[in-house]
Every structure is written in structure tokens, then in C-alpha cells.
mmCIF file of C-alpha atoms in Angstrom:
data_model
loop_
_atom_site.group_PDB
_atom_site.id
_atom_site.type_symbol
_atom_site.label_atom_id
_atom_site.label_comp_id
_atom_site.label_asym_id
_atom_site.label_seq_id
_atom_site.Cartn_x
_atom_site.Cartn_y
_atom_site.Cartn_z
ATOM 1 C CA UNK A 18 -92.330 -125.892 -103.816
ATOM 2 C CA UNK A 19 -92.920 -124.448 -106.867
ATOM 3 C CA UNK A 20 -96.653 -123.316 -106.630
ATOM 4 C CA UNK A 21 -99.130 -122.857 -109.490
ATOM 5 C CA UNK A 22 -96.555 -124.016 -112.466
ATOM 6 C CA UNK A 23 -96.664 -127.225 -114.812
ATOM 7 C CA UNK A 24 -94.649 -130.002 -115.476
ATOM 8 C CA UNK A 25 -93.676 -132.425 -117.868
ATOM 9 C CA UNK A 26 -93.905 -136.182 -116.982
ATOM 10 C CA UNK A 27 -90.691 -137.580 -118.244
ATOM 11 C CA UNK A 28 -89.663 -141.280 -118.518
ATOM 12 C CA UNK A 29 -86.226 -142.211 -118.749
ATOM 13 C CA UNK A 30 -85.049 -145.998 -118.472
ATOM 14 C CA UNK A 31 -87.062 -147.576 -115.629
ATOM 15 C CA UNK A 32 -86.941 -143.886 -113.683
ATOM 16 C CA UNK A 33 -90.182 -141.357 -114.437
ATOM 17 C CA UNK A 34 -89.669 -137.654 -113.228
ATOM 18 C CA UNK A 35 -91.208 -134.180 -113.517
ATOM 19 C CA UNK A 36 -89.387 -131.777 -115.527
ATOM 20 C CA UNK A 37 -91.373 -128.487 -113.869
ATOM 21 C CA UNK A 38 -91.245 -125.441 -115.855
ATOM 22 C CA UNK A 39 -88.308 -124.041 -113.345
ATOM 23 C CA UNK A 40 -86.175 -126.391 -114.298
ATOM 24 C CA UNK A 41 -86.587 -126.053 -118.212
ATOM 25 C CA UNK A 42 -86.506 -121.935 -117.534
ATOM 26 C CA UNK A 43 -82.899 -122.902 -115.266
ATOM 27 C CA UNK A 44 -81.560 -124.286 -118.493
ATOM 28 C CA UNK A 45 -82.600 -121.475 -120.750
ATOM 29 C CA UNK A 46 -80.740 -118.983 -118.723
ATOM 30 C CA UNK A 47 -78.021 -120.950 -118.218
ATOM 31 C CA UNK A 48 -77.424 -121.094 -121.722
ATOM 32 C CA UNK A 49 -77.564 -117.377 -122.159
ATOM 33 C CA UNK A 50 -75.298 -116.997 -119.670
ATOM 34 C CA UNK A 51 -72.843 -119.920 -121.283
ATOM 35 C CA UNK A 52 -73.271 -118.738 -124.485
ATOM 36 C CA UNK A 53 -72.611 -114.898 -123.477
ATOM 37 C CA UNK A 54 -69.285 -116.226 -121.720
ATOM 38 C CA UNK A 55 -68.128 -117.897 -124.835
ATOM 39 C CA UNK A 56 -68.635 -115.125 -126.616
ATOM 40 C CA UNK A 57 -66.859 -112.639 -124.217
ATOM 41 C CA UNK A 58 -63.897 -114.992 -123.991
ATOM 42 C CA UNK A 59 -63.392 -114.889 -127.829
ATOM 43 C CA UNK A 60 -63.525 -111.270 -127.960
ATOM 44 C CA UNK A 61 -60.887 -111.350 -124.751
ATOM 45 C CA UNK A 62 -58.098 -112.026 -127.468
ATOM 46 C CA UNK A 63 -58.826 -109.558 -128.853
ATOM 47 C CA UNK A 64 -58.778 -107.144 -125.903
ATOM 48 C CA UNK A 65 -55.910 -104.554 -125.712
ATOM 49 C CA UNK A 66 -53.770 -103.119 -122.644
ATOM 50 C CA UNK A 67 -55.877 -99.977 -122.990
ATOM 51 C CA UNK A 68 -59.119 -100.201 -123.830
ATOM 52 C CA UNK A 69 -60.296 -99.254 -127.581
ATOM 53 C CA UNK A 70 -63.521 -100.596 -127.973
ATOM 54 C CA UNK A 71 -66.442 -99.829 -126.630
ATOM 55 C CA UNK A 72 -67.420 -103.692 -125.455
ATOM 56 C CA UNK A 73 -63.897 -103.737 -123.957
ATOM 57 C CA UNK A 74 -64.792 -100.926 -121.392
ATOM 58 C CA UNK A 75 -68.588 -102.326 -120.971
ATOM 59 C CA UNK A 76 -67.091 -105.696 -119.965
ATOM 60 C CA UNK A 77 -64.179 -104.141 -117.770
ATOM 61 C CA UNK A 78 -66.572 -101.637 -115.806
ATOM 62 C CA UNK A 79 -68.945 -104.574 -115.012
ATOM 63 C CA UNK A 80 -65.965 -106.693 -113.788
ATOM 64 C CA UNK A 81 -64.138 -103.717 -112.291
ATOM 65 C CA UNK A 82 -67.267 -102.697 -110.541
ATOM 66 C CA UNK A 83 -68.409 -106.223 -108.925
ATOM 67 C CA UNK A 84 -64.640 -106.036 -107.689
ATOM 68 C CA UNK A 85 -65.033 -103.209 -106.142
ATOM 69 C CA UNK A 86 -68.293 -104.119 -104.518
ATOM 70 C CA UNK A 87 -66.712 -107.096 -102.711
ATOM 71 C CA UNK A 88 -64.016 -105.221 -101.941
ATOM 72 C CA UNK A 89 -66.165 -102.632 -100.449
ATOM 73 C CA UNK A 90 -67.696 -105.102 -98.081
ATOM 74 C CA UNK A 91 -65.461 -107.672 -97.355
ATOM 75 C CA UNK A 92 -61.587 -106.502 -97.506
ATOM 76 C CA UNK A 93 -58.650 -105.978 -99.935
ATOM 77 C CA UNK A 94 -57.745 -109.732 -99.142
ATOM 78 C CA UNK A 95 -61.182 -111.574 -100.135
ATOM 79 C CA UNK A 96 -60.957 -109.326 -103.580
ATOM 80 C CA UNK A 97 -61.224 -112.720 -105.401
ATOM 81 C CA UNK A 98 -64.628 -113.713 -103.979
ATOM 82 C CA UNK A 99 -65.707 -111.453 -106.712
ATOM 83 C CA UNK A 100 -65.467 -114.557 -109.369
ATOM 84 C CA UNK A 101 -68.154 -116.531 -107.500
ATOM 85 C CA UNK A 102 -70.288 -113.662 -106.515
ATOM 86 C CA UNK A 103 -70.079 -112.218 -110.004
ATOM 87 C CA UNK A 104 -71.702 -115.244 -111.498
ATOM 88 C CA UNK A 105 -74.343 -115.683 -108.811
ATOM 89 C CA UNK A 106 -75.173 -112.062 -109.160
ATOM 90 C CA UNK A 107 -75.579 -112.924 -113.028
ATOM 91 C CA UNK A 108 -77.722 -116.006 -112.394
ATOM 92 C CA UNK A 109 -80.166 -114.433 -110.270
ATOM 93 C CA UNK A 110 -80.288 -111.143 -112.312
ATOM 94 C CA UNK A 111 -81.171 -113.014 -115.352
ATOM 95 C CA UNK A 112 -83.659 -115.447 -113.503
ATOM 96 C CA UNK A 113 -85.878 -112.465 -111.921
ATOM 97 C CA UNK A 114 -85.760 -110.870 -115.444
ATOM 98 C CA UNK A 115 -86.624 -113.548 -117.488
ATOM 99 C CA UNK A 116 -90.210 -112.816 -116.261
ATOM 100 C CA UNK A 117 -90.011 -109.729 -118.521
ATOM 101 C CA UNK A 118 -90.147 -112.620 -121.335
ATOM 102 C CA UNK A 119 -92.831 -114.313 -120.421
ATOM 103 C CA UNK A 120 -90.896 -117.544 -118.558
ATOM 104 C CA UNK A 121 -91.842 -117.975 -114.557
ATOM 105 C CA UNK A 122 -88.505 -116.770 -112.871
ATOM 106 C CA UNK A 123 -86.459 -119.969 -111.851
ATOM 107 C CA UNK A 124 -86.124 -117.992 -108.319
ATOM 108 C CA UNK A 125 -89.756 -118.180 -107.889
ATOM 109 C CA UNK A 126 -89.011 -122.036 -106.899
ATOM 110 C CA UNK A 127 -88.052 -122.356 -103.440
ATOM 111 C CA UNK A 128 -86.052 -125.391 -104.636
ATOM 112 C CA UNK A 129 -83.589 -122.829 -106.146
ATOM 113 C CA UNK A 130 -83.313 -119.981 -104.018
ATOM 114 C CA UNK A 131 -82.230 -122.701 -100.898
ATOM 115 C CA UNK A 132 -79.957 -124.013 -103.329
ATOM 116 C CA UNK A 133 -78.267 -120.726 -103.676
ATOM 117 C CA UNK A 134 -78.730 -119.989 -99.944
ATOM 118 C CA UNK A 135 -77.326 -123.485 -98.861
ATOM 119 C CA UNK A 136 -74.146 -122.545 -100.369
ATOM 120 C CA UNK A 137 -74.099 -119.032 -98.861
ATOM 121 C CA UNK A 138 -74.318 -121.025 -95.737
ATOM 122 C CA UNK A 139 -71.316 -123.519 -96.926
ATOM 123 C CA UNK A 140 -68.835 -120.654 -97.643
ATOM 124 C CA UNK A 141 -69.746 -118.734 -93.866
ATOM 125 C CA UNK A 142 -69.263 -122.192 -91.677
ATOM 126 C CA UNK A 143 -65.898 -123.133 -94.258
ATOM 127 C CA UNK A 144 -64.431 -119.482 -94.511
ATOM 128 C CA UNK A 145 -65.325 -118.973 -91.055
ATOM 129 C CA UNK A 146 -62.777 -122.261 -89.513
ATOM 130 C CA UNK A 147 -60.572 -121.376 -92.234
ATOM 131 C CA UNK A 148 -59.442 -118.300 -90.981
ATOM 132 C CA UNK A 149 -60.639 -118.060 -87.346
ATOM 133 C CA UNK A 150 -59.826 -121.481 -86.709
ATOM 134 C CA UNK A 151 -60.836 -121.797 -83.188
ATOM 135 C CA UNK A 152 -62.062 -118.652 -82.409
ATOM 136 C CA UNK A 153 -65.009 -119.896 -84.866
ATOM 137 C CA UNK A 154 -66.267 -122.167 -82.151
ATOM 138 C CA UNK A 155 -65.388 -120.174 -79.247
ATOM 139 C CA UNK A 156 -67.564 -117.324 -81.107
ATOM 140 C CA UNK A 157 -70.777 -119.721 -80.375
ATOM 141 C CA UNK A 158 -69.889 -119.504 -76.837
ATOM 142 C CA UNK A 159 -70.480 -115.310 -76.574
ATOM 143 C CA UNK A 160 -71.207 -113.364 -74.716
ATOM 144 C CA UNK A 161 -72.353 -115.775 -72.272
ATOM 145 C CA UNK A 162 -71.956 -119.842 -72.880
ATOM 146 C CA UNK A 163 -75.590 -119.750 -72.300
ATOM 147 C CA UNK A 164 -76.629 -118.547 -75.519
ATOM 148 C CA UNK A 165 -75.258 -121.369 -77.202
ATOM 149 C CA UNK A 166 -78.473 -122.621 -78.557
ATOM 150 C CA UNK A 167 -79.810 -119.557 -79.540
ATOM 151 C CA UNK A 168 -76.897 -119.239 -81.084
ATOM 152 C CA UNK A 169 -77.067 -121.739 -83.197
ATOM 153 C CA UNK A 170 -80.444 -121.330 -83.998
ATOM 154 C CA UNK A 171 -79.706 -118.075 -85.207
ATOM 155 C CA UNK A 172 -76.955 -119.641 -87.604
ATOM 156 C CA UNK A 173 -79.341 -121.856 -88.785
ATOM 157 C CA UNK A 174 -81.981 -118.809 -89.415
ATOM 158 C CA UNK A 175 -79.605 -117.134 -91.954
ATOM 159 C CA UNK A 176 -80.123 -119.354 -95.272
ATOM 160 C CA UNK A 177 -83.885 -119.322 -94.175
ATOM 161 C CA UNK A 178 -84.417 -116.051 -94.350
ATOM 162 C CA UNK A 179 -82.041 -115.598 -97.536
ATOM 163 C CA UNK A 180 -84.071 -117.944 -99.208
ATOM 164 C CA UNK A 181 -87.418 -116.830 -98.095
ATOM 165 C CA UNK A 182 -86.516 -113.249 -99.087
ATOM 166 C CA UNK A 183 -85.309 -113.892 -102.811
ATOM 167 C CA UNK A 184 -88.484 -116.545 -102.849
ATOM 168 C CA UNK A 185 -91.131 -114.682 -101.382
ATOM 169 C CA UNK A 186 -90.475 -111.473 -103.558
ATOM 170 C CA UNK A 187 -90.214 -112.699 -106.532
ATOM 171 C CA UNK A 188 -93.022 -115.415 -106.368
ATOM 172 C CA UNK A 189 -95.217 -112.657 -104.971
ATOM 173 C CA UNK A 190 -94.306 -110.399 -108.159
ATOM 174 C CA UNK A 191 -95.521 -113.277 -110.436
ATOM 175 C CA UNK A 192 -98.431 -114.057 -109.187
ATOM 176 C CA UNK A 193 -100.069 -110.616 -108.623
ATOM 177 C CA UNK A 194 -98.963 -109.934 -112.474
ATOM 178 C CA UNK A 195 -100.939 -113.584 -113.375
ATOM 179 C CA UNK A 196 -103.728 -112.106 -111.640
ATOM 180 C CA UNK A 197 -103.237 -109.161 -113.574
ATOM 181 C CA UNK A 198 -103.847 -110.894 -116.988
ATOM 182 C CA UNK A 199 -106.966 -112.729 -116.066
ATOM 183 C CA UNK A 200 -108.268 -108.741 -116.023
ATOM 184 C CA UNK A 201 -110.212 -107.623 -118.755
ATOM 185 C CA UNK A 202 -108.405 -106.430 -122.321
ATOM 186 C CA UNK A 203 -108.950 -102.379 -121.553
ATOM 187 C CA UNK A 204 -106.750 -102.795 -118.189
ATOM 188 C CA UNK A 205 -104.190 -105.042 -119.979
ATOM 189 C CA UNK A 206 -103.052 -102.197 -122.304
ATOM 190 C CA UNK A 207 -101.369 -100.130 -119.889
ATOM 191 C CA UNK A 208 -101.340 -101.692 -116.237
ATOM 192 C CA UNK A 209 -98.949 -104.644 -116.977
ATOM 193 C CA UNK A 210 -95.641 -102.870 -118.646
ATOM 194 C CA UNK A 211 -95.709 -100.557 -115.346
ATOM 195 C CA UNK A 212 -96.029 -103.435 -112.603
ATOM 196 C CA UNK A 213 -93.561 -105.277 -115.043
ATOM 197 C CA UNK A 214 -91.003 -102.388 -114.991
ATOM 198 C CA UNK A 215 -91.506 -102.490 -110.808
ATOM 199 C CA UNK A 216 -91.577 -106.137 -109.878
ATOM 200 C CA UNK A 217 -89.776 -107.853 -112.590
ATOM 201 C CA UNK A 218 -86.695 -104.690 -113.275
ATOM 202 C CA UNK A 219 -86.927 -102.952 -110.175
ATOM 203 C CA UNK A 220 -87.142 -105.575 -107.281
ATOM 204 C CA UNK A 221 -85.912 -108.300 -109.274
ATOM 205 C CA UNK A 222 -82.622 -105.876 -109.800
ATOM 206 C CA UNK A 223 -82.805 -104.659 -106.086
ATOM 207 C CA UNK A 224 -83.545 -108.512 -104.426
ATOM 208 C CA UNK A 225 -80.211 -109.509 -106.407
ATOM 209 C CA UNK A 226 -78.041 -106.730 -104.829
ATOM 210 C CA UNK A 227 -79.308 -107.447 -101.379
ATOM 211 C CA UNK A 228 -78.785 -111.503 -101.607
ATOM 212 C CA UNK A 229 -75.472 -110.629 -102.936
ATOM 213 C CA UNK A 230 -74.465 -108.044 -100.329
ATOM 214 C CA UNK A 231 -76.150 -109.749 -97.375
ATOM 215 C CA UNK A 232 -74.224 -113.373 -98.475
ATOM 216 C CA UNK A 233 -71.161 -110.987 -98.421
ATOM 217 C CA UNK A 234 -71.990 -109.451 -94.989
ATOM 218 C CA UNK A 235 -72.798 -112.773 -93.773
ATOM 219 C CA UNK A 236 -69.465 -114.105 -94.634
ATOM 220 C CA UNK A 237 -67.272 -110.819 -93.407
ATOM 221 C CA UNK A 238 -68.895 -111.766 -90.227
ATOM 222 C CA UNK A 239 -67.037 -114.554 -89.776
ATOM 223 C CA UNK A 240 -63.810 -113.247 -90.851
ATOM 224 C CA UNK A 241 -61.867 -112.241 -87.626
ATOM 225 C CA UNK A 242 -60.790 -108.337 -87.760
ATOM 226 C CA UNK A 243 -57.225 -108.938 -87.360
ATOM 227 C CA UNK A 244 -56.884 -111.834 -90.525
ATOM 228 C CA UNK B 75 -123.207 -138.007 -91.787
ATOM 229 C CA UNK B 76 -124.605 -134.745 -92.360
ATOM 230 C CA UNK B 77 -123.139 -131.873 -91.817
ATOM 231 C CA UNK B 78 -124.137 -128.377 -91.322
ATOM 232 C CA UNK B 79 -121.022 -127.375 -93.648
ATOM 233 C CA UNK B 80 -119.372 -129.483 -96.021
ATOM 234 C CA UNK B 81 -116.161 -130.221 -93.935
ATOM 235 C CA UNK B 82 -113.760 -129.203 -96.957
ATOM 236 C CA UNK B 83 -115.865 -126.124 -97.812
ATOM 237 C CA UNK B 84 -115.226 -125.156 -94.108
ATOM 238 C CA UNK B 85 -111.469 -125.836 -94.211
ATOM 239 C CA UNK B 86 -111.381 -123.789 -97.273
ATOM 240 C CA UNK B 87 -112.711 -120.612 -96.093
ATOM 241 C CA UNK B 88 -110.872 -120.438 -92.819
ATOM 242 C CA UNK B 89 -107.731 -121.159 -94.759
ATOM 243 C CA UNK B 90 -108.488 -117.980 -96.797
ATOM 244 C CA UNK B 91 -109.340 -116.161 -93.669
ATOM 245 C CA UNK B 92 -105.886 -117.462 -92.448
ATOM 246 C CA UNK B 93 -104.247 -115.954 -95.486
ATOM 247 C CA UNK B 94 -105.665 -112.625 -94.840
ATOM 248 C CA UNK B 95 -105.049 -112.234 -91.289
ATOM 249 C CA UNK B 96 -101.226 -113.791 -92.261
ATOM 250 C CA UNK B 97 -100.712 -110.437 -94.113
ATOM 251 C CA UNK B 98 -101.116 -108.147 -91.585
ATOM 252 C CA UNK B 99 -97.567 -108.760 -90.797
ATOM 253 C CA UNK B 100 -97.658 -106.491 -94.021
ATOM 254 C CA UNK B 101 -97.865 -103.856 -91.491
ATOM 255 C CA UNK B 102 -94.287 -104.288 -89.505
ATOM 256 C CA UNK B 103 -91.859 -104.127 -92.650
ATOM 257 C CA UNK B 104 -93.991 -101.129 -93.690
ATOM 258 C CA UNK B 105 -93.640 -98.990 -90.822
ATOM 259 C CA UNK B 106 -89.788 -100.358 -90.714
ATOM 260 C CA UNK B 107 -89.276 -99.399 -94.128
ATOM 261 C CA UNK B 108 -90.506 -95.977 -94.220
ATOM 262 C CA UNK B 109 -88.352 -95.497 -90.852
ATOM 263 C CA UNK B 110 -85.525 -96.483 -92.798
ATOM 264 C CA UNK B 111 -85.998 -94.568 -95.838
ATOM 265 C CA UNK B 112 -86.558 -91.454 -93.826
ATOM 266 C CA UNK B 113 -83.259 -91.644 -91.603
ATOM 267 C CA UNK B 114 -82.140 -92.138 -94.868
ATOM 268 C CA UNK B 115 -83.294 -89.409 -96.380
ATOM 269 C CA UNK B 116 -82.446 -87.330 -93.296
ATOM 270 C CA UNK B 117 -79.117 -88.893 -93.537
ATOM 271 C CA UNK B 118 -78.565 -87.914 -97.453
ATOM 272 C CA UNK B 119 -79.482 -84.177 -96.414
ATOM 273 C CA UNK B 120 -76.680 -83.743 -93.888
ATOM 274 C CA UNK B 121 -73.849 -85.507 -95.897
ATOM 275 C CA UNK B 122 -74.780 -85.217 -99.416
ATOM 276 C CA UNK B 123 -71.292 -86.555 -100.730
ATOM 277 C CA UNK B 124 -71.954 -90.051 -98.888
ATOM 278 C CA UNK B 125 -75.139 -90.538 -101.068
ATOM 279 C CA UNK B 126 -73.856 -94.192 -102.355
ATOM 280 C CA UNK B 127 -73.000 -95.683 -98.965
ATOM 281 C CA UNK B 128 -76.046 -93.968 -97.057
ATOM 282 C CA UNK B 129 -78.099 -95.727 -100.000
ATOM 283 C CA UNK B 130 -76.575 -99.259 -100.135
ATOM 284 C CA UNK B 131 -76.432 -99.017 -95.793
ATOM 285 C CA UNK B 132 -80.186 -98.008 -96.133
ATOM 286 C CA UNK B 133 -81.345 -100.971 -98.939
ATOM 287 C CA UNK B 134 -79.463 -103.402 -96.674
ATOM 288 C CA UNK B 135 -81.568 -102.298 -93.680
ATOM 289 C CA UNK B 136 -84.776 -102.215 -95.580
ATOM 290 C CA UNK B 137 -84.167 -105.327 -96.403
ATOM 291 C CA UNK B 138 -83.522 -107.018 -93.159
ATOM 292 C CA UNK B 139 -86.598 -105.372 -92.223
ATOM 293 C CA UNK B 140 -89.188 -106.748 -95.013
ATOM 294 C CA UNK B 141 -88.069 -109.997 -93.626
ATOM 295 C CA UNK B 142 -90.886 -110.450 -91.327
ATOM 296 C CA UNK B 143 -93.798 -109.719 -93.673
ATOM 297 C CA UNK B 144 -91.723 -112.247 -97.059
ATOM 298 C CA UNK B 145 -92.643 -114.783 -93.568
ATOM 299 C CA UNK B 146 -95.892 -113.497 -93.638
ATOM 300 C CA UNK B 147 -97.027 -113.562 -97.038
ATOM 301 C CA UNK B 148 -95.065 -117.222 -97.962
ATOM 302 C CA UNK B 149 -97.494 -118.228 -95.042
ATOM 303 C CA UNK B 150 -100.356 -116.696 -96.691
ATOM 304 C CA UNK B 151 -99.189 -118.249 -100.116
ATOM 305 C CA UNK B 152 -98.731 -121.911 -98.728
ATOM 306 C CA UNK B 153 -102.464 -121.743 -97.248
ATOM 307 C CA UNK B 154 -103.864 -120.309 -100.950
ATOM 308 C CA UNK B 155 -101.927 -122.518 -103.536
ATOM 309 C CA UNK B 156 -100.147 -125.802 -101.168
ATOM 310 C CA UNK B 157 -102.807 -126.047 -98.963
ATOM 311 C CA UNK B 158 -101.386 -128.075 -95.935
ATOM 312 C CA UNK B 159 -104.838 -128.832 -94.163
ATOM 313 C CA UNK B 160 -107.326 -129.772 -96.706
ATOM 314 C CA UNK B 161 -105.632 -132.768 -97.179
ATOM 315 C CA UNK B 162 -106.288 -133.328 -93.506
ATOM 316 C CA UNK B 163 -110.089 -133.510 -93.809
ATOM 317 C CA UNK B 164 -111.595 -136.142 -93.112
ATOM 318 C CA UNK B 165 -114.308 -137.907 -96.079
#
């Protein structure tokens, strides 16, 4: 479901595949985002007990702030969901920007954005049994047993919608700007870097935070008050 | 067989008359939004020291909200680029 982008025909043994332009654009940011660990985790060594340099105390207020975030939204206990959510956060930052550079955003694939979704909905069924147990199924059964269906429909809804949202914005964003550069030269001077700044920076930075916080609420949901 | 309208042509259009009337659900998330952003606002002028959660509370909710038209316009999408139907046609 990636609409509009090309592809590679790729034969490998007796198997021949399409290597679509998300998956090619998946790799390049996932080597930026490799490469930029590596290099953080060399300079670690050389980090001090109070920070002196001024990439120390970039690197500690990003962690220290996605900390905080989870948190913020999901308890002093689940403080070390912030090492998964800190590198999805990262991965879908750096997909919806790469648009800024010219690639088509690996999130404009709904192949990727139910990926990430599908394992929003993983950790809300697993953390959900773990620590309810079984007031996880009994929670199906309210208020009424007789909601049970709709119930579980409306489970089912959630990585839908995540999906769709992350998806729908950002494929939306591309497309009006590709229908922006089919306009005459005079228009193309100006026009683009503002819709750029708005649908690539702005909502690509803004659809991030809200999959992140919404996979967080999602989860806290689950999480019985007393735990 | 002759037809008055070439049978694709016809499936066509009405597909692209599908995908305009699919983004009228443009109109829900709109009104929900600026609802949202204006308790918000509202919210921000009483309590001007909770600015950060009155803004993350409000982004959440807008959110939620622009639900409904992403439905409508991946609909409208689907019938403009992965168009379902056509392949339906009969030759």
C-alpha cells in the first residue's frame, strides 16, 4: 500500500521481489540512526559525572526528557519503557523528515506504520495480562457482559486508527507537495519551503508525539491503578 | 456492444466524484479541532502556569478528533491512486 512510488525488480536465487522505494528509504534512516548511536556510544566514555561538554548535556536532556515524558504518562514504575519508546520516537521523527531531503517518508507506506502499530497493540494485550492478570479479561466483560463484542471490536480499532493516523497524514503531506512541483517555476520559488516547513517539520514532528503519547495512553490503560 | 459511455470512463469519473464527496468528512475533525483549540485556549487563559499539560491534553484530543476525516481522505486516496473498482469493469 504504498501508492504512487517505484520499485526495483530484484532477483535473488530462484525468488524475484520488489524492493519499493520505502524500503530502500527504511534502510537509509536506519543507518543514520545506527551510525548516530555508534557514535554517541563512543563519546559515552568519554562522558563525565557532571556534565562538561556541550554534546554531553544535548544527549542527557534528550534522554532525560523522553524519561520524563513516559513518566509523565504512564507511572514512576514503567520509567524504563522510555528505551523502546525513545527509539520509535527516533524512527518515526527521522522517517517524516526525511521528506525535507527529497526521499518519500518510509511512514507514507501503510506497510510500516501497521508494523509500528501492530506492536503498540502487542505490548497493550502482553502488559495488560502481565500485570492485571485476570482482571484483563474480566475488563472485556464491563460494564455489562453484553458489550463484549463491541468490546472487542473496539480493541481491535486501536492499531487501525494508529496506523491510519501516522499514514494518512503523512501520505497526504507528500502528495499535495508532488502536486506542488508539477506547478509552474514562478510558484516553485517560494510556495514549497513554507508547505515543507508545515507538513514535513511541523506535522511530521507533531504526528510523532501523538503516536508516541497515544501508544503510551493506550498501554496505561491497561495497567490496573493499584499495580 | 456499444455503449453510451465507455464503461471504464464511467467508473472513472464516479470514482473521482466518490473521492470528493469522501472529503467532506473534512468537515467533522474541523469543527472538532477548532472546539478543542478554543477550550484550550480558554483553558490557557485561566491557568496560565499549566500551559504544557493544557497543550499536550489539547494535541492529544485534537488528535483523536482528526481521526474521522485521516478515514476520510485514505478513502478518497484509495479511489484516486489504488483504484479498487476499475479493475471490476467488465471488457
Amino acid at each position: 500500500m504504498d501508492f504512487g512510488s517505484s520499485f526495483i525488480p530484484v532477483q535473488i536465487g530462484g525468488f524475484s521481489f520488489r524492493l519499493t522505494e520505502t524500503i530502500m528509504d527504511t534502510w537509509v534512516v536506519m543507518a543514520v540512526l545506527i551510525i548516530l548511536a555508534i557514535v554517541v556510544r563512543i563519546k559515552l566514555n568519554k562522558f563525565t559525572e557532571v556534565p562538561e561538554s556541550g554534546f554531553q548535556n544535548f544527549i542527557e536532556t534528550i534522554v532525560e526528557s523522553m524519561d520524563s515524558f513516559v513518566e509523565g504518562n504512564m507511572g514512576k514504575k514503567f520509567k524504563y519503557f522510555g528505551n523502546w519508546f525513545f527509539g520509535v520516537f527516533a524512527f518515526i521523527l527521522l522517517s517524516n523528515l526525511s521528506g525535507l531531503l527529497g526521499f518519500r517518508p518510509p511512514t507514507a507506506d501503510l506497510a510500516t506504520t501497521a508494523a509500528l502499530a501492530l506492536t503498540t497493540f502487542v505490548l497493550i494485550h502482553f502488559m495488560g495480562i502481565f500485570t492485571a492478570g485476570k482482571g484483563y479479561f474480566k475488563g472485556y466483560l464491563e460494564p455489562i457482559p453484553f458489550l463484549l463484542p463491541l468490546n472487542i471490536i473496539s480493541e481491535l480499532a486501536t492499531p487501525v486508527s494508529l496506523s491510519f493516523r501516522l499514514f494518512g497524514n503523512i501520505l497526504g503531506g507528500s502528495i499535495i507537495m508532488g502536486l506542488i512541483y508539477t506547478l509552474p517555476v514562478i510558484v516553485k520559488l517560494l510556495v514549497p519551503a513554507v508547505l515543507h516547513i508545515y507538513f514535513d517539520v511541523f506535522a511530521g514532528f507533531l504526528q510523532t508525539f501523538i503516536f508516541v503519547m497515544l501508544s503510551m495512553a493506550f498501554i496505561g490503560d491497561k495497567i490496573p491503578e493499584e499495580y | 456492444m456499444n455503449y453510451l459511455i465507455e464503461p471504464h470512463a464511467f467508473v472513472l469519473g464516479c470514482s473521482a466524484i466518490g473521492a470528493g464527496t469522501a472529503m467532506i468528512a473534512g468537515i467533522g475533525p474541523g469543527v472538532g479541532q477548532g472546539f478543542a483549540a478554543g477550550k484550550g485556549a480558554e483553558a490557557v487563559g485561566r491557568q496560565p502556569e499549566a500551559r504544557g499539560t493544557i497543550m499536550s491534553t489539547m494535541l492529544l484530543g485534537a488528535a483523536v478528533a482528526e481521526t474521522t476525516g485521516i478515514y476520510g481522505l485514505v478513502i478518497a486516496i484509495i479511489l484516486l491512486f489504488a483504484n479498487p473498482l476499475v479493475g471490476q469493469v467488465p471488457n
